[in-house]
Amino acid sequence: MEVTQPTLFVDKDKVLKNIEKMAEKARESKVLFRPHFKAHHSADIGEWFKQNGVEAIAVSSMDMAEYFAENAWKDITLAFSVNIKQIKRINKLAEKIDLGLLIESQEAVDFLEKNLTSPVNIWIKIDTDYHRTGIHWDNEAVLSKLLRNIRDIEKLRFVGLLTHSGHSYYAKNICEIEEVYADTVIKLRDIKERLFLQGFPSIKLSIGDTPTCSVISDFSEVDEIRPGNFVFYDVLQLELGVCDESEIAVALACPVVAIHEDRNEIVLYGGAIHLSKDSIYREDKTYSYGLVALPEGKGWSKSLKETFVKSISQEHGIIKTTPEIIKKIKIGDIMYILPIHSCLTANAMKKYFTLDGKELNYNVKC
C-alpha cells in the first residue's frame, strides 16, 4: 500500500495479543471483561474481541452505542453520565439491546422515571477522588437516598457502582498506579458495605482505566473491568511503565516534506489534526508529541533514539533527531509516529488500515 498522506496503521497481531492478555486476566479473576470501545470505534476490531469471548462492552457516546448495536452488540453500557436530551434515542436503543446508563443525580432519575419507555440497567457514577464527575464515594446519605428512589422505579434496574480512576494517568511509577487501584477498591468496598447495612444487598462494582488494569493481576474484589486504551496502548502508557513499546499497536505513517540539517529537524506532513495535541513533558524541559520509527517489514521499527516529534501545527509535524539519522532520510520517505494518546489519534484520523492494507470499518460519527 502506497502512503501519500498521513495514514494510521494497526498491527493486528499486537492488538490480538493485547486483547488476549487482558481477557485472560479477567478470566483468572472471574470478573466480567467489559472493554471500553472508545479507543478504536471499529466494528472490525470489535470482532477481534469476540474471538476472545467478549460479549459486553462500554462506550462513551450515543453515536457509539448505536453503531455497535447495529453491529450485533447486545450488552452495552453507555459509560458517560446520562444525557437526558437524548431520551428519544435512549428509548429506541433500549428496545433493542441490554442498555446500561450512568446516573449521578436525582434530577436524572426523576426524568427517566417519567420518560423511559423500556427498562435499562442503572449504574451510579462514583467519584473515588479523581474529581472529574460522580457522587463522592463517602457521601453515604446522597447515595442511599438515590438508591432507594431508583429501587422504586420499575424501569430502572439498579446494577451497581461504577468509577473511573483517571488519576492513575498522573502516577509517576508502577507503585503509585498500584496504590491508586488499592485506594479505589477500598473506597468502593467501604461504601458498598455501608449500603449493604442499609438494605441494599446486591451491588456490583465496576472499575475501568488502562494503567491499573494493565498493572494489577487480581481483580477479585470487583465485578467487572472496563479498560479501553490497552487495545492499542501508546507513548503515554509506555512512559507510565504499563506497557512495552512492542505492545503499541498503532502508528501514523507520514511523508517527509522537508529536511533542515542545520538544526537536525525533519518536517512531516502530519500534524495536530492527525495526531491531536496531547504531549509529554520531557526531562530536558521540552515537549514530545510522539516517538518516531522507520518502515520495517510490513510495519515499523523500534523507535529511533534521541528522536521525537518536538512540535506540531495543523498539518506540520517537526521531528528533532540526530545528525546520524538525518543523513539517512530523504524527501518523500515515510516515517512512523507512535502517538502520545492513541484514542485521540484514532478519533482524529477516523480511518485506519491493517499492515496488509485492509481498511477497517470505523464509525465516522464519533
Short mmCIF file of C-alpha atoms in Angstrom, two decimals:
data_model
loop_
_atom_site.label_atom_id
_atom_site.label_comp_id
_atom_site.label_asym_id
_atom_site.label_seq_id
_atom_site.Cartn_x
_atom_site.Cartn_y
_atom_site.Cartn_z
CA MET A 1 0.00 0.00 0.00
CA GLU A 2 1.46 3.36 -1.04
CA VAL A 3 1.33 6.07 1.60
CA THR A 4 0.82 9.55 0.13
CA GLN A 5 -0.63 11.34 3.16
CA PRO A 6 -0.91 10.76 6.93
CA THR A 7 -2.22 7.21 7.31
CA LEU A 8 -2.96 5.34 10.53
CA PHE A 9 -1.89 1.71 10.61
CA VAL A 10 -2.97 -1.00 13.05
CA ASP A 11 -0.82 -4.02 13.79
CA LYS A 12 -3.48 -6.71 14.12
CA ASP A 13 -1.16 -9.24 15.72
CA LYS A 14 -0.28 -6.79 18.51
CA VAL A 15 -3.94 -5.89 19.04
CA LEU A 16 -4.92 -9.55 19.33
CA LYS A 17 -2.17 -10.15 21.89
CA ASN A 18 -3.25 -7.12 23.91
CA ILE A 19 -6.86 -8.30 23.91
CA GLU A 20 -5.97 -11.87 24.80
CA LYS A 21 -3.74 -10.75 27.67
CA MET A 22 -6.42 -8.55 29.26
CA ALA A 23 -9.19 -11.09 28.66
CA GLU A 24 -7.14 -13.80 30.34
CA LYS A 25 -6.54 -11.60 33.40
CA ALA A 26 -10.29 -11.06 33.71
CA ARG A 27 -10.97 -14.80 33.35
CA GLU A 28 -8.42 -15.68 36.02
CA SER A 29 -10.03 -13.17 38.40
CA LYS A 30 -13.53 -14.39 37.47
CA VAL A 31 -14.74 -10.87 36.65
CA LEU A 32 -16.66 -9.58 33.65
CA PHE A 33 -14.43 -8.09 30.95
CA ARG A 34 -16.36 -5.15 29.52
CA PRO A 35 -13.79 -3.35 27.33
CA HIS A 36 -14.34 0.30 26.52
CA PHE A 37 -14.59 0.70 22.75
CA LYS A 38 -13.93 4.46 22.67
CA ALA A 39 -10.30 3.72 21.84
CA HIS A 40 -10.96 2.13 18.44
CA HIS A 41 -14.55 2.88 17.27
CA SER A 42 -14.35 -0.07 14.89
CA ALA A 43 -16.80 -2.91 14.25
CA ASP A 44 -13.98 -4.92 12.68
CA ILE A 45 -11.80 -4.60 15.77
CA GLY A 46 -14.90 -5.41 17.81
CA GLU A 47 -14.98 -8.77 16.07
CA TRP A 48 -11.44 -9.42 17.28
CA PHE A 49 -12.74 -9.01 20.84
CA LYS A 50 -15.49 -11.55 20.18
CA GLN A 51 -12.79 -14.07 19.31
CA ASN A 52 -11.76 -13.82 22.96
CA GLY A 53 -15.27 -14.40 24.26
CA VAL A 54 -16.18 -10.75 24.89
CA GLU A 55 -19.95 -10.17 24.85
CA ALA A 56 -20.36 -6.92 26.82
CA ILE A 57 -18.83 -3.52 26.05
CA ALA A 58 -18.70 0.07 27.24
CA VAL A 59 -18.91 3.17 25.04
CA SER A 60 -18.79 6.91 25.73
CA SER A 61 -21.44 8.34 23.41
CA MET A 62 -24.85 7.58 21.99
CA ASP A 63 -23.37 7.54 18.50
CA MET A 64 -21.01 4.77 19.57
CA ALA A 65 -23.78 2.85 21.32
CA GLU A 66 -25.98 2.93 18.21
CA TYR A 67 -23.11 2.00 15.91
CA PHE A 68 -22.08 -1.07 17.89
CA ALA A 69 -25.71 -2.10 18.42
CA GLU A 70 -26.08 -2.04 14.64
CA ASN A 71 -23.07 -4.37 14.55
CA ALA A 72 -24.70 -7.04 16.73
CA TRP A 73 -23.54 -5.99 20.21
CA LYS A 74 -26.39 -6.64 22.65
CA ASP A 75 -24.95 -5.63 26.04
CA ILE A 76 -23.70 -2.04 26.04
CA THR A 77 -23.05 0.34 28.92
CA LEU A 78 -23.03 4.00 27.94
CA ALA A 79 -20.25 4.94 30.34
CA PHE A 80 -20.96 8.66 30.40
CA SER A 81 -23.40 10.40 32.72
CA VAL A 82 -26.80 10.15 31.06
CA ASN A 83 -27.68 13.00 28.71
CA ILE A 84 -31.44 13.44 29.11
CA LYS A 85 -31.60 15.46 25.88
CA GLN A 86 -31.08 12.15 24.05
CA ILE A 87 -34.07 10.40 25.60
CA LYS A 88 -35.68 9.54 22.25
CA ARG A 89 -32.52 7.75 21.13
CA ILE A 90 -32.15 6.09 24.55
CA ASN A 91 -35.68 4.71 24.33
CA LYS A 92 -35.20 3.47 20.79
CA LEU A 93 -31.95 1.72 21.67
CA ALA A 94 -33.26 0.26 24.93
CA GLU A 95 -35.95 -1.56 22.94
CA LYS A 96 -33.26 -3.49 21.06
CA ILE A 97 -30.41 -4.18 23.47
CA ASP A 98 -29.47 -4.55 27.14
CA LEU A 99 -28.56 -0.90 27.71
CA GLY A 100 -26.73 0.43 30.75
CA LEU A 101 -26.86 4.08 31.83
CA LEU A 102 -24.90 6.13 34.36
CA ILE A 103 -26.73 8.19 36.96
CA GLU A 104 -25.37 10.74 39.42
CA SER A 105 -28.35 12.98 40.25
CA GLN A 106 -31.93 12.79 41.45
CA GLU A 107 -32.93 15.04 38.54
CA ALA A 108 -31.81 12.38 36.07
CA VAL A 109 -33.70 9.70 37.99
CA ASP A 110 -36.89 11.77 38.00
CA PHE A 111 -36.60 12.45 34.28
CA LEU A 112 -36.03 8.81 33.39
CA GLU A 113 -38.96 7.73 35.56
CA LYS A 114 -41.27 9.97 33.55
CA ASN A 115 -39.82 9.42 30.10
CA LEU A 116 -38.32 5.94 29.77
CA THR A 117 -40.35 3.51 27.68
CA SER A 118 -38.15 0.43 28.14
CA PRO A 119 -36.15 -0.93 31.10
CA VAL A 120 -32.46 -0.01 31.38
CA ASN A 121 -29.62 -1.06 33.67
CA ILE A 122 -28.51 1.66 36.06
CA TRP A 123 -25.03 2.27 37.40
CA ILE A 124 -24.36 5.07 39.86
CA LYS A 125 -21.29 7.06 38.88
CA ILE A 126 -18.88 7.26 41.82
CA ASP A 127 -16.05 9.73 42.35
CA THR A 128 -13.18 7.92 44.07
CA ASP A 129 -11.19 11.18 44.22
CA TYR A 130 -10.38 11.67 40.55
CA HIS A 131 -12.81 14.60 40.80
CA ARG A 132 -13.99 14.63 37.20
CA THR A 133 -17.58 13.81 37.98
CA GLY A 134 -19.76 11.43 40.00
CA ILE A 135 -21.10 11.27 43.54
CA HIS A 136 -18.29 11.25 46.09
CA TRP A 137 -17.74 7.75 47.43
CA ASP A 138 -18.12 8.90 51.04
CA ASN A 139 -21.45 10.65 50.52
CA GLU A 140 -23.49 7.85 52.05
CA ALA A 141 -26.61 9.94 52.62
CA VAL A 142 -26.94 11.01 48.98
CA LEU A 143 -26.16 7.54 47.66
CA SER A 144 -28.61 5.86 50.00
CA LYS A 145 -31.44 8.22 49.10
CA LEU A 146 -30.74 7.88 45.38
CA LEU A 147 -30.67 4.10 45.61
CA ARG A 148 -34.00 3.97 47.45
CA ASN A 149 -35.61 6.11 44.76
CA ILE A 150 -34.12 4.02 41.94
CA ARG A 151 -35.32 0.80 43.61
CA ASP A 152 -38.91 2.04 43.50
CA ILE A 153 -38.88 2.60 39.72
CA GLU A 154 -39.72 -0.48 37.66
CA LYS A 155 -37.83 0.51 34.52
CA LEU A 156 -34.61 1.34 36.39
CA ARG A 157 -32.75 -1.91 37.11
CA PHE A 158 -30.03 -0.98 39.55
CA VAL A 159 -26.77 -2.89 38.96
CA GLY A 160 -24.04 -1.25 40.97
CA LEU A 161 -21.39 1.42 41.46
CA LEU A 162 -19.08 2.45 38.63
CA THR A 163 -15.92 4.53 38.72
CA HIS A 164 -13.04 5.63 36.51
CA SER A 165 -9.72 6.16 38.31
CA GLY A 166 -8.36 8.64 35.80
CA HIS A 167 -5.83 9.92 38.31
CA SER A 168 -3.83 6.76 37.59
CA TYR A 169 -2.60 8.61 34.50
CA TYR A 170 -0.80 11.07 36.77
CA ALA A 171 1.16 8.39 38.60
CA LYS A 172 4.93 8.58 38.47
CA ASN A 173 5.63 4.86 38.68
CA ILE A 174 4.08 1.41 38.91
CA CYS A 175 3.86 1.55 42.70
CA GLU A 176 1.73 4.69 42.52
CA ILE A 177 -0.58 3.05 39.96
CA GLU A 178 -0.97 0.07 42.29
CA GLU A 179 -1.77 2.48 45.11
CA VAL A 180 -4.48 4.15 43.01
CA TYR A 181 -6.11 0.79 42.37
CA ALA A 182 -5.90 -0.29 46.01
CA ASP A 183 -7.31 3.03 47.17
CA THR A 184 -10.16 2.85 44.63
CA VAL A 185 -11.14 -0.65 45.72
CA ILE A 186 -11.03 0.24 49.41
CA LYS A 187 -13.37 3.18 48.84
CA LEU A 188 -15.80 1.26 46.64
CA ARG A 189 -15.98 -1.69 49.03
CA ASP A 190 -16.38 0.63 52.01
CA ILE A 191 -19.45 2.36 50.58
CA LYS A 192 -20.78 -0.97 49.29
CA GLU A 193 -20.64 -2.42 52.80
CA ARG A 194 -22.31 0.63 54.30
CA LEU A 195 -25.10 0.47 51.73
CA PHE A 196 -25.46 -3.26 52.41
CA LEU A 197 -26.19 -2.46 56.03
CA GLN A 198 -28.92 -0.10 54.84
CA GLY A 199 -30.69 -2.86 52.95
CA PHE A 200 -29.01 -2.95 49.54
CA PRO A 201 -27.64 -6.50 49.31
CA SER A 202 -26.77 -6.76 45.61
CA ILE A 203 -24.28 -4.13 44.46
CA LYS A 204 -21.73 -4.80 41.74
CA LEU A 205 -18.50 -2.82 41.41
CA SER A 206 -17.12 -1.69 38.04
CA ILE A 207 -13.70 -0.12 37.53
CA GLY A 208 -12.03 0.94 34.32
CA ASP A 209 -8.73 2.57 33.41
CA THR A 210 -5.90 1.11 31.38
CA PRO A 211 -2.99 1.86 33.77
CA THR A 212 -4.43 -0.03 36.74
CA CYS A 213 -5.96 -2.79 34.63
CA SER A 214 -2.59 -3.35 32.94
CA VAL A 215 -0.59 -3.44 36.18
CA ILE A 216 -2.95 -5.32 38.50
CA SER A 217 -3.34 -9.09 38.14
CA ASP A 218 -6.04 -9.87 40.71
CA PHE A 219 -9.41 -8.14 40.23
CA SER A 220 -11.35 -10.44 42.51
CA GLU A 221 -12.51 -7.58 44.75
CA VAL A 222 -14.58 -6.04 41.92
CA ASP A 223 -17.11 -7.45 39.47
CA GLU A 224 -16.10 -6.01 36.11
CA ILE A 225 -13.24 -4.14 34.45
CA ARG A 226 -13.58 -1.61 31.62
CA PRO A 227 -10.14 -0.69 30.19
CA GLY A 228 -10.05 0.78 26.70
CA ASN A 229 -6.72 2.22 25.63
CA PHE A 230 -4.92 -1.09 26.19
CA VAL A 231 -6.13 -2.34 22.82
CA PHE A 232 -3.59 -0.04 21.14
CA TYR A 233 -1.53 1.37 24.01
CA ASP A 234 0.55 4.47 23.23
CA VAL A 235 3.54 6.55 24.31
CA LEU A 236 1.78 7.84 27.43
CA GLN A 237 1.20 4.28 28.63
CA LEU A 238 4.81 3.48 27.75
CA GLU A 239 6.01 6.42 29.85
CA LEU A 240 3.84 5.25 32.75
CA GLY A 241 5.54 1.88 32.52
CA VAL A 242 2.38 -0.14 31.99
CA CYS A 243 3.27 -1.48 28.54
CA ASP A 244 6.30 -2.26 26.39
CA GLU A 245 6.92 -0.42 23.16
CA SER A 246 6.39 -3.73 21.37
CA GLU A 247 2.75 -3.63 22.55
CA ILE A 248 1.97 -0.26 20.93
CA ALA A 249 -0.27 -1.38 18.08
CA VAL A 250 -0.89 1.82 16.08
CA ALA A 251 1.40 4.21 14.25
CA LEU A 252 0.79 7.18 11.96
CA ALA A 253 2.72 6.94 8.67
CA CYS A 254 3.71 10.41 7.42
CA PRO A 255 5.59 11.60 4.32
CA VAL A 256 8.76 13.65 4.77
CA VAL A 257 8.32 17.04 3.08
CA ALA A 258 11.40 18.99 4.25
CA ILE A 259 14.76 18.43 5.94
CA HIS A 260 16.78 21.02 7.86
CA GLU A 261 20.18 19.55 8.61
CA ASP A 262 21.43 22.78 10.18
CA ARG A 263 19.10 22.21 13.14
CA ASN A 264 18.64 18.42 12.88
CA GLU A 265 14.94 18.72 12.11
CA ILE A 266 12.67 16.85 9.71
CA VAL A 267 9.30 18.19 8.62
CA LEU A 268 6.44 15.75 8.11
CA TYR A 269 3.04 16.03 6.54
CA GLY A 270 1.25 15.07 9.73
CA GLY A 271 0.22 17.48 12.47
CA ALA A 272 -2.32 18.29 15.14
CA ILE A 273 -5.36 17.38 13.05
CA HIS A 274 -3.91 13.89 12.64
CA LEU A 275 -2.19 13.21 15.97
CA SER A 276 -4.07 15.52 18.38
CA LYS A 277 -2.07 17.93 20.54
CA ASP A 278 -1.52 15.66 23.51
CA SER A 279 2.10 15.77 24.61
CA ILE A 280 4.56 14.57 27.23
CA TYR A 281 6.88 16.91 29.10
CA ARG A 282 10.40 15.57 28.78
CA GLU A 283 13.22 15.65 31.29
CA ASP A 284 15.04 18.23 29.15
CA LYS A 285 12.05 20.57 29.58
CA THR A 286 10.81 20.14 26.00
CA TYR A 287 7.56 18.60 24.81
CA SER A 288 7.19 15.41 22.81
CA TYR A 289 4.18 14.82 20.57
CA GLY A 290 5.22 11.31 19.61
CA LEU A 291 8.07 8.88 19.14
CA VAL A 292 9.47 8.22 15.67
CA ALA A 293 10.13 4.96 13.83
CA LEU A 294 11.10 3.88 10.33
CA PRO A 295 9.38 1.44 7.98
CA GLU A 296 10.35 -2.16 8.72
CA GLY A 297 8.83 -5.18 7.04
CA LYS A 298 5.10 -4.55 6.72
CA GLY A 299 5.11 -2.32 9.79
CA TRP A 300 7.50 -0.08 11.69
CA SER A 301 10.78 -0.37 13.56
CA LYS A 302 11.58 0.22 17.19
CA SER A 303 11.54 3.96 17.92
CA LEU A 304 14.67 5.88 16.99
CA LYS A 305 16.96 7.01 19.78
CA GLU A 306 17.15 10.73 20.56
CA THR A 307 14.36 11.34 18.05
CA PHE A 308 10.86 12.67 18.75
CA VAL A 309 8.15 14.98 17.41
CA LYS A 310 9.14 18.29 19.02
CA SER A 311 6.26 20.44 17.77
CA ILE A 312 3.11 20.29 15.69
CA SER A 313 0.80 22.75 13.99
CA GLN A 314 -2.26 21.99 11.92
CA GLU A 315 -0.64 19.82 9.23
CA HIS A 316 3.04 20.09 10.14
CA GLY A 317 4.97 17.77 12.42
CA ILE A 318 8.54 18.74 13.28
CA ILE A 319 10.93 15.94 14.26
CA LYS A 320 14.04 16.58 16.29
CA THR A 321 16.73 13.99 15.62
CA THR A 322 20.48 13.37 15.41
CA PRO A 323 22.99 14.20 12.61
CA GLU A 324 23.47 10.47 12.02
CA ILE A 325 19.79 9.78 11.48
CA ILE A 326 19.02 12.88 9.44
CA LYS A 327 21.66 11.90 6.88
CA LYS A 328 19.70 8.71 6.17
CA ILE A 329 16.38 10.48 5.46
CA LYS A 330 15.26 11.81 2.08
CA ILE A 331 12.35 13.94 0.92
CA GLY A 332 9.47 11.61 0.15
CA ASP A 333 10.47 8.97 2.72
CA ILE A 334 7.84 7.68 5.12
CA MET A 335 8.33 7.93 8.87
CA TYR A 336 6.05 6.47 11.52
CA ILE A 337 4.83 8.36 14.58
CA LEU A 338 3.89 6.43 17.72
CA PRO A 339 1.14 8.62 19.19
CA ILE A 340 1.09 10.05 22.69
CA HIS A 341 -2.63 9.27 23.03
CA SER A 342 -3.82 6.63 20.58
CA CYS A 343 -7.52 7.13 21.36
CA LEU A 344 -7.39 10.76 20.20
CA THR A 345 -5.24 9.94 17.18
CA ALA A 346 -7.71 7.28 16.07
CA ASN A 347 -10.59 9.70 16.57
CA ALA A 348 -8.77 12.42 14.63
CA MET A 349 -8.00 10.15 11.68
CA LYS A 350 -11.37 8.28 11.59
CA LYS A 351 -9.81 5.69 9.31
CA TYR A 352 -7.13 3.07 9.63
CA PHE A 353 -5.58 0.16 7.84
CA THR A 354 -4.02 -3.16 8.79
CA LEU A 355 -0.40 -3.74 7.82
CA ASP A 356 -1.74 -5.67 4.81
CA GLY A 357 -3.54 -2.56 3.59
CA LYS A 358 -7.09 -3.59 4.54
CA GLU A 359 -9.24 -0.65 5.61
CA LEU A 360 -11.06 -1.31 8.88
CA ASN A 361 -14.68 -0.37 9.44
CA TYR A 362 -14.83 2.81 11.54
CA ASN A 363 -17.72 4.77 13.00
CA VAL A 364 -17.13 8.17 11.41
CA LYS A 365 -19.87 9.81 13.54
CA CYS A 366 -17.77 9.52 16.70
#
